[in-house]
XYZ file of C-alpha atoms in Angstrom:
291
model
C 56.126 94.286 144.496
C 54.702 97.119 146.225
C 56.577 98.600 149.465
C 55.424 101.425 151.426
C 56.870 102.465 154.455
C 56.524 105.594 156.852
C 53.044 107.261 153.715
C 52.282 110.785 154.990
C 49.962 112.040 153.066
C 47.950 115.479 153.525
C 44.595 116.852 151.589
C 44.370 120.706 151.584
C 46.887 123.669 152.033
C 49.412 123.996 155.937
C 50.226 127.602 154.501
C 46.674 128.167 154.891
C 46.278 126.151 158.278
C 43.788 123.654 156.486
C 45.409 120.917 155.985
C 43.937 118.066 156.369
C 46.169 114.633 157.317
C 44.962 111.029 155.495
C 47.833 109.039 155.675
C 50.558 109.336 158.829
C 53.175 106.825 158.438
C 51.868 104.119 156.875
C 53.650 101.109 155.594
C 52.257 98.388 153.937
C 53.919 95.623 151.734
C 52.233 93.674 149.165
C 53.314 90.296 147.535
C 52.762 88.839 143.673
C 50.578 86.672 142.456
C 47.462 87.776 145.500
C 43.856 89.390 144.574
C 44.302 92.429 147.685
C 40.737 93.079 148.092
C 40.788 97.239 149.602
C 38.327 97.445 151.581
C 36.634 100.879 154.062
C 34.715 102.699 155.085
C 33.517 106.169 152.676
C 36.408 109.058 153.167
C 38.718 105.938 154.141
C 41.548 106.885 151.958
C 40.577 104.076 150.310
C 40.765 106.013 146.455
C 43.032 108.202 147.355
C 46.033 105.459 148.138
C 45.338 103.556 145.134
C 46.049 107.148 143.104
C 49.649 106.951 144.757
C 50.957 103.779 144.113
C 49.797 104.440 140.735
C 51.687 107.712 139.997
C 48.513 110.256 140.068
C 48.908 111.740 143.471
C 52.272 112.640 145.470
C 53.554 112.093 148.958
C 54.628 114.620 151.593
C 57.123 112.004 153.652
C 57.953 108.503 152.929
C 59.200 105.752 150.293
C 57.136 104.032 148.083
C 58.485 101.575 145.333
C 56.182 100.084 142.915
C 57.629 97.380 141.002
C 61.168 98.894 141.836
C 60.618 102.534 141.149
C 58.963 105.198 142.957
C 55.514 105.776 141.593
C 56.107 109.598 141.402
C 58.398 109.566 139.230
C 56.034 107.820 136.456
C 58.456 106.289 134.310
C 56.758 105.585 130.972
C 58.843 101.776 132.278
C 56.926 101.563 134.829
C 53.543 102.787 133.721
C 53.134 99.989 130.645
C 53.286 97.732 133.494
C 50.248 98.833 135.463
C 46.763 99.191 134.721
C 44.145 101.914 136.458
C 40.173 101.402 136.346
C 38.443 104.383 138.872
C 35.443 104.370 139.729
C 34.939 107.695 137.359
C 36.333 107.479 133.953
C 35.586 108.799 130.484
C 35.785 107.100 127.458
C 35.909 108.993 123.981
C 33.780 109.235 120.861
C 35.876 106.102 119.475
C 34.869 102.464 118.365
C 35.654 99.775 120.940
C 38.241 98.646 117.874
C 40.188 102.180 117.443
C 40.367 102.544 120.865
C 42.491 99.382 121.190
C 44.221 100.606 118.225
C 45.161 103.555 120.021
C 45.219 103.037 123.709
C 47.052 99.019 123.007
C 50.344 100.567 122.361
C 51.057 101.988 125.892
C 50.697 98.318 126.612
C 53.772 95.971 125.383
C 52.297 93.051 126.836
C 48.495 93.808 125.309
C 47.018 90.519 123.985
C 44.260 90.660 121.654
C 42.691 87.446 121.103
C 42.202 87.915 125.069
C 40.362 91.158 124.536
C 38.579 89.361 121.842
C 37.716 86.687 123.963
C 36.759 88.909 126.920
C 34.403 91.111 124.681
C 32.640 88.550 123.397
C 32.119 86.992 127.084
C 30.973 90.604 128.095
C 29.082 90.578 125.461
C 30.045 94.352 124.174
C 29.904 95.062 120.609
C 33.426 96.593 119.837
C 32.510 98.504 116.211
C 30.159 100.949 118.137
C 31.124 103.952 119.746
C 32.039 103.658 123.438
C 30.237 107.169 124.266
C 27.221 105.773 122.991
C 27.459 102.834 125.048
C 25.697 102.131 129.060
C 27.810 102.827 131.974
C 27.573 98.829 132.905
C 28.942 98.288 129.229
C 31.382 101.167 129.502
C 32.650 99.406 132.226
C 32.663 96.243 131.136
C 35.007 97.175 127.776
C 37.730 98.802 129.760
C 37.884 95.668 132.468
C 38.206 93.513 129.229
C 40.946 95.919 128.293
C 42.963 95.977 131.420
C 42.157 92.069 131.637
C 44.406 91.923 128.537
C 47.471 94.333 128.922
C 49.153 91.798 130.692
C 50.413 94.239 133.295
C 52.138 93.606 136.845
C 49.697 95.444 138.849
C 45.763 95.978 138.649
C 44.211 97.719 140.033
C 40.876 98.416 140.536
C 38.374 100.857 141.936
C 34.930 99.892 142.501
C 34.720 97.355 139.714
C 31.338 95.795 140.178
C 29.525 99.250 140.351
C 27.364 99.163 137.440
C 27.233 95.699 136.822
C 24.225 93.306 136.688
C 24.297 89.726 138.322
C 25.409 87.823 135.369
C 28.178 90.559 134.335
C 29.134 90.498 138.162
C 29.349 86.566 138.058
C 31.453 87.260 134.789
C 33.667 89.500 136.058
C 34.781 87.095 138.786
C 35.280 84.307 136.800
C 37.035 86.336 134.276
C 39.719 87.782 137.108
C 40.079 84.867 138.729
C 40.819 82.783 135.022
C 43.311 85.672 134.167
C 45.889 85.799 136.867
C 49.372 85.113 136.057
C 52.584 84.247 138.691
C 53.541 87.607 138.433
C 50.512 89.679 138.523
C 49.237 91.517 141.709
C 45.700 93.033 141.834
C 44.021 95.525 143.900
C 40.694 95.375 144.062
C 38.905 98.336 145.996
C 35.358 97.830 146.871
C 32.229 98.650 148.877
C 30.210 95.624 147.401
C 32.148 92.745 149.649
C 29.170 90.300 148.796
C 29.913 90.244 145.452
C 33.752 89.498 145.845
C 34.243 87.521 148.709
C 35.278 84.546 147.326
C 37.982 85.769 144.496
C 39.623 88.095 146.944
C 42.181 87.392 149.529
C 44.187 88.559 151.046
C 41.680 91.222 152.805
C 43.198 94.921 153.496
C 40.685 96.967 156.019
C 41.734 100.483 155.746
C 40.156 102.985 158.232
C 40.612 106.965 159.710
C 43.943 106.750 157.574
C 45.354 103.743 158.961
C 45.761 99.901 157.832
C 44.056 97.673 160.172
C 43.794 94.107 159.335
C 45.724 92.972 156.272
C 45.653 89.621 156.198
C 44.862 86.138 154.169
C 41.002 83.976 154.658
C 43.519 81.416 155.668
C 45.167 83.388 158.861
C 41.531 84.754 159.151
C 40.258 80.852 159.683
C 42.573 80.413 161.925
C 42.198 82.685 164.284
C 38.688 83.863 164.325
C 35.420 81.279 163.893
C 32.123 82.648 162.602
C 28.618 81.764 162.966
C 24.531 82.552 162.245
C 22.349 81.076 165.312
C 18.772 81.954 166.341
C 19.438 82.723 170.548
C 22.375 85.595 171.260
C 25.393 84.190 171.602
C 27.421 84.722 175.157
C 31.007 84.126 176.066
C 34.025 85.802 176.765
C 34.943 85.236 173.436
C 32.277 86.128 171.148
C 34.474 89.448 169.884
C 31.302 90.354 167.966
C 27.554 89.851 167.279
C 25.066 91.745 164.960
C 21.164 90.781 164.039
C 20.482 89.226 161.039
C 17.629 88.161 159.623
C 16.432 84.876 161.620
C 19.334 85.230 164.606
C 22.762 86.775 165.467
C 25.362 86.022 162.743
C 28.847 86.340 165.525
C 32.662 86.293 165.641
C 34.706 84.078 168.411
C 38.062 84.348 168.711
C 39.103 81.054 168.295
C 39.121 78.945 165.652
C 36.591 76.307 164.439
C 36.728 73.499 161.718
C 35.014 73.963 158.463
C 33.987 78.115 159.204
C 33.248 80.409 156.197
C 34.665 83.926 156.596
C 31.788 86.247 155.959
C 33.514 89.289 154.816
C 30.668 91.875 155.387
C 30.432 90.567 159.179
C 34.299 90.753 159.771
C 35.024 93.884 157.821
C 31.720 95.069 160.827
C 33.785 93.316 163.445
C 36.665 95.321 162.670
C 35.853 98.566 162.508
C 33.698 98.261 165.365
C 36.613 96.027 167.824
C 39.870 97.517 166.490
C 41.449 96.793 169.633
C 40.255 93.037 169.796
C 41.746 92.455 166.307
C 44.940 94.197 167.210
C 45.088 91.813 169.999
C 44.639 89.024 167.857
C 46.454 89.707 164.771
C 49.458 91.284 166.595
C 48.207 94.756 163.843
C 48.694 97.291 166.800
C 52.129 95.844 167.480
C 53.304 95.623 163.956
C 51.839 99.096 163.274
C 53.970 100.627 165.406
C 56.747 99.101 164.462
C 56.957 100.337 161.265
C 56.599 103.872 162.695
C 59.470 104.184 164.889
């Protein structure tokens, strides 16, 4: 689906001496039939990464194939199989129905019946002009449109920003119910609480590097999480944070029935990369990929 090897990308100009290297020999492989969660701090490179794989920004070096093609070539056959919803977007002064008439033609697998179902679920009036809608309503319209395209790769950048609580629940339900065997979703988010029962596997990006790329099952087989009133002790405690009523912590061994708290996991990975590398073998894999 997506194969990246030794990706290098920089902002700025090397001629002027202000080049900023964001990715340096980054490698990653994404498979079909998954809903990947892309996590990272501000400035980690998440949006840039999404724009590179969707053909909106171009690498300086390395190899990238998306659906068997180089995204930088922007071939119509490839672009018709990719839907990208950015965090910031513009909608024209068109009714929803007219928007669909114009833009659905770019997606040969667009399903009008599904679109009608999704807009009804989101309570969107397609007879209204899109630029008159609230930010949340605009985003729900674009989510409904994207899920109706039938694209093999659907990329969503902060899709729950601007959505109210009922809409977030609707979003999770619609996405989980729409994934087909040949589809892949990549969802970049800071709102992990909104998506923690939806995204799997998890990809954590930090300082331009992939520091974790694991399924929830794989994480549960190596780590255990718990919350207790007393401060946890022991050499197997790899992370702890103070919470209301006690401490949330992670131990470096599995425990039957453990539930993965993605927000706590993210904090643990960011603050203790070496321990995570040791547990998951990430450091060795990264070194092997960049040789």
